[in-house]
Amino acid sequence: MSLLERINTKGGGGSAEQPGQGGQGGGEVQRRPVVPQQRPGDPNRGKAEGTQADLKVRVQNKLLAEMDQLDKQRPNEIRSHIEELFNAILAEESMVLSRSERQRLFEAIVADILGFGPIQPLLADDTITEVMVNGPKNVFVERKGNVARAPVAFDDDDHVLRVIDRIVAPLGRRVDESSPYVDARLPDGSRVNIVIRPLALNGPTITIRKFSKQPLTYQDLIRFGSMTPEIAEFLRGSVIAALNLIVSGGTGSGKTTLLNVLSGFIPGHERIITVENAAELQLQQEHVVTLESRPANIEGKGEITIQDLVVNCLRMRPDRIVVGECRSGEALDMLQAMNTGHDGSLTTLHANSPRDSISRLEVMCLMAGMDLPVRAIREQIAGAVDMIVQQSRMRDGSRKITQISEVQGMEGDMITMSDLFEFEQIGFEAGKIIGRIRATGLRPKFMDRLEDAGIVLPPQIFGTGQRR
């Protein structure tokens, strides 16, 4: 059994600062033996790589006998202790390595013990927003909206599985053939999705959406070109006036980031309850209650869904309800909350346009299992939702608000909407989209609610349109 397995089995290193800790319950890490790998290809290159791999295994195994007190030390102390033993073992093995090879081998061992193996440097890189492991040899990262191959790799499927064990075991979860996929969260809040064989044909797959250490502000989004100062002022007024807003967009379009920014506009004296699958929102207000759903345990019991939490939070005297994402039947409970005095609620959903968002809401309400006529659902939507903000990931990798639409009401059996702002692309230069979100000239019907809340917006925000 390798040093990594020994440490994992004993509890992940014994420090609250160490990756892999911070979840609920315990969990026994599966023992996956570390053995030297045969590497096909160029004989000389294969021999060199094999020597490095064999040495790494031998170093880990020889460290085992001297690491009995490891669990009582902090990560920096563990690192120092590993370095001492590492140098002693290399001397004992009479191995001659260059300075760069020596450092690379040492960092690989430390990453396997204290971190998440080859992807640990990627997680520590603040410029990377997403890490994607497509089997042991294909690792990709996203930087500034662009996806590229990362210069790292795992040894084999078992190496990936050992890192997966480190992620899920402290959470009391497991991944095996009976449960081949799981959603989890790293100690820093980063979201993790894991899929293994037989579902993942290319080998174990890990997708990590990294958690921002410093939450972005609306000033950051203005600087990035995601919104204009006028849009920021309009959205700020809409949140303060307690309008019910939905952020719509595709996967990776920046919905959660925008939701976090909008939530930051909520007045600090109000009681905010957030409901999420994996807690990502970073609200800075003082009076915030964070609720997180819970999957079923190994026996298939104990699941707490987003819908359960939305129903429960209505009994918690919320001023604002913020749901990280509506995916299913919780949409109906969210709409009912919006229609029964819980104004100022915020949520996100997956859709390609504001009009598509309405259709998605209808489908999700039907998923609640109640036999409601479509017209009744549409009346709920029209009465609850005030505005839909469309967030899009552009082809150059940038993320922008591309449309803001007001939900006006019902005409016959149809929900009526009007576009207040639309993104206008005027060019494409040096790989970048050139454009700006502009007013359509229409003023929203809810202007009276903004004025009642003391929000005064300059008329030029809405263009040349006249008050209707």
Short mmCIF file of C-alpha atoms in Angstrom, two decimals:
data_model
loop_
_atom_site.label_atom_id
_atom_site.label_comp_id
_atom_site.label_asym_id
_atom_site.label_seq_id
_atom_site.Cartn_x
_atom_site.Cartn_y
_atom_site.Cartn_z
CA MET A 1 0.00 0.00 0.00
CA SER A 2 1.39 3.40 -1.00
CA LEU A 3 1.93 6.36 1.29
CA LEU A 4 -0.99 8.12 -0.36
CA GLU A 5 -3.30 5.20 0.39
CA ARG A 6 -2.02 4.97 3.96
CA ILE A 7 -2.76 8.64 4.58
CA ASN A 8 -6.16 8.53 2.85
CA THR A 9 -7.21 5.48 4.82
CA LYS A 10 -6.19 7.16 8.07
CA GLY A 11 -8.29 10.24 7.36
CA GLY A 12 -6.72 12.46 4.72
CA GLY A 13 -3.75 13.93 6.54
CA GLY A 14 -5.33 15.18 9.73
CA SER A 15 -5.54 18.92 8.96
CA ALA A 16 -8.49 21.18 8.32
CA GLU A 17 -6.38 23.07 5.81
CA GLN A 18 -5.78 19.99 3.73
CA PRO A 19 -7.73 19.36 0.50
CA GLY A 20 -10.27 16.59 0.75
CA GLN A 21 -11.57 17.55 4.19
CA GLY A 22 -14.59 19.57 5.21
CA GLY A 23 -17.49 17.34 4.24
CA GLN A 24 -19.98 15.48 6.36
CA GLY A 25 -19.30 12.09 7.85
CA GLY A 26 -16.41 9.81 7.11
CA GLY A 27 -15.75 7.34 4.39
CA GLU A 28 -13.38 4.46 3.80
CA VAL A 29 -11.06 5.01 0.90
CA GLN A 30 -10.84 2.06 -1.44
CA ARG A 31 -7.33 0.57 -1.49
CA ARG A 32 -5.94 0.84 -4.97
CA PRO A 33 -2.41 -0.61 -5.20
CA VAL A 34 0.34 1.55 -6.66
CA VAL A 35 2.47 -0.47 -9.05
CA PRO A 36 5.06 0.62 -11.63
CA GLN A 37 3.54 1.04 -15.09
CA GLN A 38 4.92 -0.35 -18.35
CA ARG A 39 5.07 2.42 -20.93
CA PRO A 40 5.09 1.60 -24.65
CA GLY A 41 6.86 3.76 -27.23
CA ASP A 42 10.44 4.88 -27.67
CA PRO A 43 12.69 2.44 -25.70
CA ASN A 44 14.93 5.11 -24.19
CA ARG A 45 12.10 7.42 -23.32
CA GLY A 46 10.08 4.56 -21.91
CA LYS A 47 13.02 3.44 -19.82
CA ALA A 48 13.49 6.94 -18.40
CA GLU A 49 9.81 7.38 -17.66
CA GLY A 50 9.62 3.91 -16.16
CA THR A 51 12.58 4.65 -13.90
CA GLN A 52 10.90 7.82 -12.68
CA ALA A 53 7.61 6.01 -12.07
CA ASP A 54 9.33 3.12 -10.29
CA LEU A 55 11.30 5.53 -8.13
CA LYS A 56 8.17 7.43 -7.20
CA VAL A 57 6.49 4.19 -6.09
CA ARG A 58 9.56 3.09 -4.12
CA VAL A 59 9.85 6.46 -2.40
CA GLN A 60 6.19 6.38 -1.41
CA ASN A 61 6.39 2.81 -0.12
CA LYS A 62 9.60 3.43 1.84
CA LEU A 63 8.10 6.51 3.43
CA LEU A 64 5.34 4.39 4.98
CA ALA A 65 7.45 2.94 7.74
CA GLU A 66 8.47 6.37 9.02
CA MET A 67 5.23 8.32 8.78
CA ASP A 68 3.35 7.02 11.83
CA GLN A 69 3.13 10.52 13.35
CA LEU A 70 1.96 12.13 10.11
CA ASP A 71 -1.66 12.61 11.16
CA LYS A 72 -0.59 14.80 14.09
CA GLN A 73 1.20 17.34 11.90
CA ARG A 74 0.07 20.32 9.86
CA PRO A 75 0.50 20.36 6.06
CA ASN A 76 3.65 22.52 6.15
CA GLU A 77 5.17 20.24 8.78
CA ILE A 78 4.19 17.19 6.75
CA ARG A 79 5.87 18.68 3.69
CA SER A 80 9.09 19.31 5.59
CA HIS A 81 9.04 15.79 7.00
CA ILE A 82 8.41 14.28 3.57
CA GLU A 83 11.30 16.30 2.13
CA GLU A 84 13.70 15.01 4.78
CA LEU A 85 12.68 11.40 4.17
CA PHE A 86 12.68 11.94 0.43
CA ASN A 87 16.30 13.14 0.46
CA ALA A 88 17.35 10.29 2.75
CA ILE A 89 15.70 7.65 0.56
CA LEU A 90 17.23 9.06 -2.62
CA ALA A 91 20.66 8.87 -0.97
CA GLU A 92 19.95 5.29 0.13
CA GLU A 93 18.84 4.38 -3.40
CA SER A 94 21.99 6.05 -4.83
CA MET A 95 19.82 7.76 -7.40
CA VAL A 96 21.37 10.60 -9.40
CA LEU A 97 18.79 13.11 -10.59
CA SER A 98 19.05 16.60 -12.01
CA ARG A 99 17.77 19.44 -9.87
CA SER A 100 14.66 19.82 -12.04
CA GLU A 101 13.92 16.07 -12.03
CA ARG A 102 14.43 15.92 -8.28
CA GLN A 103 12.06 18.84 -7.68
CA ARG A 104 9.46 17.48 -10.10
CA LEU A 105 9.45 14.07 -8.42
CA PHE A 106 9.20 15.61 -4.96
CA GLU A 107 6.30 17.88 -5.94
CA ALA A 108 4.48 14.93 -7.54
CA ILE A 109 4.74 12.93 -4.31
CA VAL A 110 3.63 15.88 -2.17
CA ALA A 111 0.69 16.53 -4.51
CA ASP A 112 -0.41 12.91 -4.20
CA ILE A 113 -0.19 13.09 -0.39
CA LEU A 114 -1.48 16.57 0.40
CA GLY A 115 -3.43 17.45 -2.73
CA PHE A 116 -5.06 15.99 -5.80
CA GLY A 117 -2.14 14.61 -7.73
CA PRO A 118 -1.29 16.03 -11.18
CA ILE A 119 -4.19 18.50 -11.16
CA GLN A 120 -3.15 20.14 -7.88
CA PRO A 121 -1.10 22.87 -9.65
CA LEU A 122 -4.07 23.57 -11.90
CA LEU A 123 -6.35 24.06 -8.91
CA ALA A 124 -3.81 26.45 -7.41
CA ASP A 125 -3.65 28.54 -10.61
CA ASP A 126 -6.02 31.50 -10.20
CA THR A 127 -6.17 32.09 -13.96
CA ILE A 128 -7.85 28.71 -14.50
CA THR A 129 -11.63 28.61 -14.05
CA GLU A 130 -12.34 24.98 -14.96
CA VAL A 131 -10.39 21.71 -14.90
CA MET A 132 -11.56 18.78 -17.02
CA VAL A 133 -10.05 15.29 -16.77
CA ASN A 134 -11.14 13.10 -19.69
CA GLY A 135 -9.41 9.90 -18.64
CA PRO A 136 -5.82 9.67 -17.36
CA LYS A 137 -4.01 11.18 -20.35
CA ASN A 138 -6.34 13.98 -21.43
CA VAL A 139 -6.56 16.94 -19.06
CA PHE A 140 -7.98 20.27 -20.22
CA VAL A 141 -8.39 23.66 -18.57
CA GLU A 142 -10.37 26.80 -19.26
CA ARG A 143 -8.70 30.21 -19.09
CA LYS A 144 -10.60 33.38 -19.97
CA GLY A 145 -13.27 31.36 -21.70
CA ASN A 146 -10.83 29.39 -23.87
CA VAL A 147 -10.26 25.65 -23.43
CA ALA A 148 -6.79 24.15 -23.97
CA ARG A 149 -4.91 20.96 -23.12
CA ALA A 150 -2.98 21.08 -19.84
CA PRO A 151 0.63 19.82 -19.70
CA VAL A 152 -0.15 17.20 -17.04
CA ALA A 153 -1.37 13.61 -17.03
CA PHE A 154 -2.19 10.77 -14.66
CA ASP A 155 -0.36 7.46 -14.74
CA ASP A 156 -3.43 5.35 -15.45
CA ASP A 157 -7.09 4.88 -14.51
CA ASP A 158 -6.15 3.76 -10.99
CA HIS A 159 -4.22 6.99 -10.43
CA VAL A 160 -7.33 9.00 -11.35
CA LEU A 161 -9.46 6.79 -9.09
CA ARG A 162 -7.13 7.43 -6.14
CA VAL A 163 -7.62 11.18 -6.58
CA ILE A 164 -11.38 10.63 -6.85
CA ASP A 165 -11.24 8.70 -3.57
CA ARG A 166 -9.55 11.70 -1.94
CA ILE A 167 -12.35 13.97 -3.16
CA VAL A 168 -15.38 11.90 -2.17
CA ALA A 169 -14.29 9.90 0.89
CA PRO A 170 -14.28 12.83 3.38
CA LEU A 171 -17.82 13.64 2.21
CA GLY A 172 -19.07 10.19 3.17
CA ARG A 173 -19.64 9.39 -0.51
CA ARG A 174 -18.36 6.68 -2.80
CA VAL A 175 -17.99 6.06 -6.52
CA ASP A 176 -18.09 2.52 -7.84
CA GLU A 177 -19.89 0.44 -10.45
CA SER A 178 -23.13 0.55 -8.45
CA SER A 179 -22.91 4.34 -8.21
CA PRO A 180 -20.71 5.43 -11.13
CA TYR A 181 -21.28 9.19 -10.97
CA VAL A 182 -21.49 11.79 -8.23
CA ASP A 183 -21.62 15.54 -7.61
CA ALA A 184 -19.32 16.76 -4.85
CA ARG A 185 -17.64 19.89 -3.55
CA LEU A 186 -14.02 20.58 -2.71
CA PRO A 187 -13.19 22.20 0.65
CA ASP A 188 -12.78 25.58 -1.08
CA GLY A 189 -16.31 25.35 -2.52
CA SER A 190 -15.38 24.30 -6.06
CA ARG A 191 -18.00 22.12 -7.75
CA VAL A 192 -16.95 18.63 -8.84
CA ASN A 193 -18.69 16.15 -11.11
CA ILE A 194 -17.25 12.63 -11.37
CA VAL A 195 -18.15 9.85 -13.80
CA ILE A 196 -16.31 6.51 -13.96
CA ARG A 197 -16.53 3.33 -15.99
CA PRO A 198 -18.74 1.77 -17.29
CA LEU A 199 -20.48 5.10 -18.00
CA ALA A 200 -17.29 6.97 -18.94
CA LEU A 201 -15.82 4.93 -21.78
CA ASN A 202 -12.57 6.93 -21.96
CA GLY A 203 -11.77 6.36 -18.31
CA PRO A 204 -12.61 8.18 -15.07
CA THR A 205 -13.79 11.72 -15.75
CA ILE A 206 -13.50 14.68 -13.38
CA THR A 207 -14.97 18.12 -14.07
CA ILE A 208 -14.14 20.87 -11.58
CA ARG A 209 -15.74 24.32 -11.70
CA LYS A 210 -13.34 26.32 -9.57
CA PHE A 211 -14.55 28.50 -6.73
CA SER A 212 -13.50 32.13 -6.91
CA LYS A 213 -11.55 33.12 -3.80
CA GLN A 214 -12.54 36.75 -4.31
CA PRO A 215 -16.17 37.17 -5.43
CA LEU A 216 -16.55 39.32 -8.52
CA THR A 217 -18.35 42.65 -8.17
CA TYR A 218 -20.43 44.58 -10.66
CA GLN A 219 -17.39 46.83 -11.21
CA ASP A 220 -15.46 43.74 -12.32
CA LEU A 221 -18.21 42.78 -14.76
CA ILE A 222 -18.21 46.31 -16.17
CA ARG A 223 -14.43 46.15 -16.58
CA PHE A 224 -14.70 42.76 -18.31
CA GLY A 225 -17.34 44.12 -20.69
CA SER A 226 -20.05 41.80 -19.37
CA MET A 227 -22.33 44.75 -18.62
CA THR A 228 -22.37 48.53 -18.94
CA PRO A 229 -22.58 51.05 -16.07
CA GLU A 230 -26.15 51.85 -17.16
CA ILE A 231 -27.18 48.18 -17.01
CA ALA A 232 -25.54 47.82 -13.60
CA GLU A 233 -27.47 50.83 -12.31
CA PHE A 234 -30.73 49.48 -13.72
CA LEU A 235 -30.23 45.99 -12.23
CA ARG A 236 -29.20 47.44 -8.88
CA GLY A 237 -32.42 49.47 -8.76
CA SER A 238 -34.48 46.45 -9.78
CA VAL A 239 -33.04 44.32 -6.95
CA ILE A 240 -33.48 47.05 -4.33
CA ALA A 241 -37.09 47.52 -5.49
CA ALA A 242 -37.66 43.78 -4.85
CA LEU A 243 -38.42 42.70 -8.40
CA ASN A 244 -38.43 38.95 -9.02
CA LEU A 245 -35.56 38.23 -11.41
CA ILE A 246 -34.46 35.15 -13.34
CA VAL A 247 -30.95 34.84 -14.79
CA SER A 248 -31.08 32.65 -17.88
CA GLY A 249 -28.21 31.21 -19.88
CA GLY A 250 -26.32 28.19 -21.09
CA THR A 251 -23.77 26.04 -19.27
CA GLY A 252 -20.69 28.03 -18.34
CA SER A 253 -22.22 31.34 -19.41
CA GLY A 254 -21.68 32.99 -16.02
CA LYS A 255 -25.18 32.68 -14.54
CA THR A 256 -24.01 31.97 -11.00
CA THR A 257 -21.48 34.82 -11.13
CA LEU A 258 -24.18 37.25 -12.23
CA LEU A 259 -26.60 35.90 -9.61
CA ASN A 260 -23.95 36.49 -6.96
CA VAL A 261 -23.48 40.08 -8.16
CA LEU A 262 -27.24 40.72 -8.18
CA SER A 263 -27.54 39.23 -4.69
CA GLY A 264 -24.95 41.72 -3.55
CA PHE A 265 -27.42 44.53 -4.27
CA ILE A 266 -29.88 43.24 -1.64
CA PRO A 267 -30.00 45.68 1.30
CA GLY A 268 -27.94 44.47 4.24
CA HIS A 269 -30.77 44.60 6.79
CA GLU A 270 -32.88 41.97 4.97
CA ARG A 271 -32.89 38.26 5.85
CA ILE A 272 -31.62 36.26 2.87
CA ILE A 273 -31.97 32.49 2.49
CA THR A 274 -30.00 30.81 -0.27
CA VAL A 275 -30.79 27.33 -1.60
CA GLU A 276 -28.21 25.52 -3.73
CA ASN A 277 -27.10 22.08 -4.85
CA ALA A 278 -23.49 23.02 -4.11
CA ALA A 279 -22.97 26.22 -2.14
CA GLU A 280 -21.29 28.69 -4.50
CA LEU A 281 -22.87 32.05 -3.71
CA GLN A 282 -20.63 34.36 -1.72
CA LEU A 283 -23.01 36.91 -0.24
CA GLN A 284 -21.34 39.55 1.88
CA GLN A 285 -24.42 40.61 3.86
CA GLU A 286 -24.60 39.77 7.55
CA HIS A 287 -28.05 38.14 7.72
CA VAL A 288 -27.65 35.19 5.34
CA VAL A 289 -28.75 31.56 5.81
CA THR A 290 -27.19 29.08 3.38
CA LEU A 291 -28.99 25.81 2.65
CA GLU A 292 -27.49 23.02 0.57
CA SER A 293 -29.29 19.96 -0.81
CA ARG A 294 -28.15 16.46 0.13
CA PRO A 295 -28.07 13.37 -2.10
CA ALA A 296 -29.27 9.98 -0.98
CA ASN A 297 -26.85 7.82 0.99
CA ILE A 298 -25.53 4.42 -0.08
CA GLU A 299 -28.83 2.80 0.94
CA GLY A 300 -30.76 5.30 -1.20
CA LYS A 301 -32.17 7.15 1.81
CA GLY A 302 -31.84 10.59 3.31
CA GLU A 303 -32.08 12.67 0.13
CA ILE A 304 -33.01 16.34 0.63
CA THR A 305 -33.88 18.02 -2.66
CA ILE A 306 -33.88 21.66 -3.71
CA GLN A 307 -37.68 21.43 -3.74
CA ASP A 308 -37.68 20.28 -0.11
CA LEU A 309 -35.45 23.19 0.87
CA VAL A 310 -37.51 25.79 -1.01
CA VAL A 311 -40.65 24.59 0.80
CA ASN A 312 -38.84 24.63 4.14
CA CYS A 313 -37.29 28.07 3.73
CA LEU A 314 -40.80 29.57 3.48
CA ARG A 315 -41.09 28.73 7.19
CA MET A 316 -37.87 30.56 7.99
CA ARG A 317 -39.21 34.11 7.66
CA PRO A 318 -37.19 35.07 4.57
CA ASP A 319 -37.13 38.58 3.14
CA ARG A 320 -35.39 37.24 0.04
CA ILE A 321 -35.11 33.73 -1.39
CA VAL A 322 -32.18 33.05 -3.69
CA VAL A 323 -32.20 29.66 -5.45
CA GLY A 324 -28.90 28.82 -7.12
CA GLU A 325 -30.59 27.03 -10.01
CA CYS A 326 -34.07 25.78 -10.82
CA ARG A 327 -33.91 22.42 -12.56
CA SER A 328 -37.10 20.59 -11.74
CA GLY A 329 -40.30 20.76 -9.69
CA GLU A 330 -38.87 23.34 -7.28
CA ALA A 331 -39.72 25.93 -9.96
CA LEU A 332 -43.42 25.68 -9.03
CA ASP A 333 -42.70 26.23 -5.33
CA MET A 334 -40.44 29.14 -6.25
CA LEU A 335 -43.19 30.75 -8.33
CA GLN A 336 -45.72 30.27 -5.53
CA ALA A 337 -43.32 31.94 -3.12
CA MET A 338 -42.93 34.87 -5.51
CA ASN A 339 -46.72 35.13 -5.76
CA THR A 340 -47.31 35.07 -2.01
CA GLY A 341 -45.38 38.04 -0.74
CA HIS A 342 -41.76 36.92 -1.15
CA ASP A 343 -40.84 39.63 -3.65
CA GLY A 344 -37.24 40.17 -4.63
CA SER A 345 -36.53 36.48 -5.18
CA LEU A 346 -33.70 35.49 -7.52
CA THR A 347 -32.81 32.29 -9.35
CA THR A 348 -31.13 30.94 -12.49
CA LEU A 349 -32.08 28.38 -15.11
CA HIS A 350 -30.71 26.93 -18.33
CA ALA A 351 -32.23 28.48 -21.45
CA ASN A 352 -31.06 30.13 -24.66
CA SER A 353 -33.34 33.17 -24.56
CA PRO A 354 -35.89 34.86 -22.28
CA ARG A 355 -38.74 33.34 -24.29
CA ASP A 356 -37.15 29.89 -23.93
CA SER A 357 -36.95 30.54 -20.18
CA ILE A 358 -40.73 30.81 -20.03
CA SER A 359 -41.09 27.47 -21.82
CA ARG A 360 -38.53 25.89 -19.49
CA LEU A 361 -40.42 27.17 -16.45
CA GLU A 362 -43.62 25.62 -17.77
CA VAL A 363 -41.91 22.23 -18.21
CA MET A 364 -40.29 22.36 -14.78
CA CYS A 365 -43.62 23.20 -13.14
CA LEU A 366 -45.16 20.15 -14.80
CA MET A 367 -42.28 18.11 -13.32
CA ALA A 368 -43.57 18.96 -9.84
CA GLY A 369 -46.11 16.18 -10.30
CA MET A 370 -49.23 18.30 -9.89
CA ASP A 371 -51.94 17.99 -12.51
CA LEU A 372 -52.20 21.67 -13.43
CA PRO A 373 -53.51 23.07 -16.73
CA VAL A 374 -50.93 24.93 -18.79
CA ARG A 375 -52.88 28.17 -18.52
CA ALA A 376 -52.77 28.02 -14.72
CA ILE A 377 -49.00 27.55 -14.85
CA ARG A 378 -48.61 30.47 -17.24
CA GLU A 379 -50.67 32.66 -14.95
CA GLN A 380 -48.36 31.74 -12.11
CA ILE A 381 -45.33 32.67 -14.20
CA ALA A 382 -46.82 35.94 -15.45
CA GLY A 383 -47.81 36.95 -11.94
CA ALA A 384 -44.51 35.98 -10.34
CA VAL A 385 -41.65 36.85 -12.70
CA ASP A 386 -40.91 40.50 -13.39
CA MET A 387 -37.78 40.30 -15.50
CA ILE A 388 -35.44 37.82 -17.21
CA VAL A 389 -31.76 38.62 -17.69
CA GLN A 390 -30.08 36.58 -20.44
CA GLN A 391 -26.40 35.75 -19.89
CA SER A 392 -24.43 34.32 -22.81
CA ARG A 393 -21.01 32.93 -23.52
CA MET A 394 -19.85 34.46 -26.80
CA ARG A 395 -17.80 32.66 -29.43
CA ASP A 396 -14.65 34.50 -28.32
CA GLY A 397 -15.06 33.02 -24.83
CA SER A 398 -16.31 36.23 -23.22
CA ARG A 399 -19.46 36.28 -21.11
CA LYS A 400 -21.97 39.07 -21.50
CA ILE A 401 -25.52 40.10 -20.69
CA THR A 402 -27.15 39.89 -24.11
CA GLN A 403 -30.82 40.56 -23.36
CA ILE A 404 -33.06 41.89 -20.62
CA SER A 405 -36.78 41.29 -21.01
CA GLU A 406 -39.79 42.29 -18.94
CA VAL A 407 -42.61 39.82 -18.34
CA GLN A 408 -45.69 41.99 -18.82
CA GLY A 409 -48.62 39.66 -18.24
CA MET A 410 -51.10 37.51 -20.14
CA GLU A 411 -52.91 38.08 -23.43
CA GLY A 412 -55.31 35.22 -23.97
CA ASP A 413 -53.34 32.06 -23.27
CA MET A 414 -49.94 33.57 -24.00
CA ILE A 415 -47.43 35.31 -21.76
CA THR A 416 -46.44 38.69 -23.18
CA MET A 417 -42.90 40.04 -22.93
CA SER A 418 -41.01 43.12 -24.07
CA ASP A 419 -37.27 43.46 -24.65
CA LEU A 420 -35.78 46.37 -22.71
CA PHE A 421 -32.11 45.83 -23.69
CA GLU A 422 -30.40 43.82 -26.42
CA PHE A 423 -26.75 43.15 -27.27
CA GLU A 424 -25.72 44.57 -30.64
CA GLN A 425 -22.60 43.12 -32.24
CA ILE A 426 -20.87 45.55 -34.59
CA GLY A 427 -17.74 43.64 -35.46
CA PHE A 428 -15.17 40.93 -34.77
CA GLU A 429 -11.55 42.05 -34.48
CA ALA A 430 -8.42 40.25 -33.30
CA GLY A 431 -10.51 37.33 -32.12
CA LYS A 432 -12.75 39.55 -29.99
CA ILE A 433 -16.42 40.40 -30.41
CA ILE A 434 -17.03 44.13 -30.63
CA GLY A 435 -20.45 45.30 -29.46
CA ARG A 436 -22.53 46.76 -26.68
CA ILE A 437 -25.87 46.11 -25.03
CA ARG A 438 -28.26 48.92 -25.94
CA ALA A 439 -31.72 50.05 -24.89
CA THR A 440 -34.62 49.25 -27.20
CA GLY A 441 -36.38 52.52 -26.37
CA LEU A 442 -39.10 50.88 -24.27
CA ARG A 443 -39.63 51.71 -20.62
CA PRO A 444 -40.71 48.91 -18.27
CA LYS A 445 -44.17 48.87 -16.72
CA PHE A 446 -42.64 48.38 -13.27
CA MET A 447 -41.09 51.88 -13.22
CA ASP A 448 -43.61 52.90 -10.53
CA ARG A 449 -42.22 50.20 -8.24
CA LEU A 450 -38.71 51.54 -8.73
CA GLU A 451 -39.84 55.08 -7.95
CA ASP A 452 -41.76 53.92 -4.86
CA ALA A 453 -38.50 52.36 -3.63
CA GLY A 454 -36.74 55.69 -4.09
CA ILE A 455 -34.88 54.57 -7.22
CA VAL A 456 -34.50 57.38 -9.74
CA LEU A 457 -33.01 56.29 -13.07
CA PRO A 458 -32.01 58.78 -15.76
CA PRO A 459 -34.29 58.57 -18.83
CA GLN A 460 -31.35 58.00 -21.18
CA ILE A 461 -30.88 54.51 -19.72
CA PHE A 462 -33.93 53.42 -21.73
CA GLY A 463 -33.03 55.28 -24.92
CA THR A 464 -35.41 57.59 -26.70
CA GLY A 465 -38.64 55.78 -25.85
CA GLN A 466 -41.45 57.62 -24.07
CA ARG A 467 -43.26 56.47 -20.96
CA ARG A 468 -46.13 54.17 -21.84
#
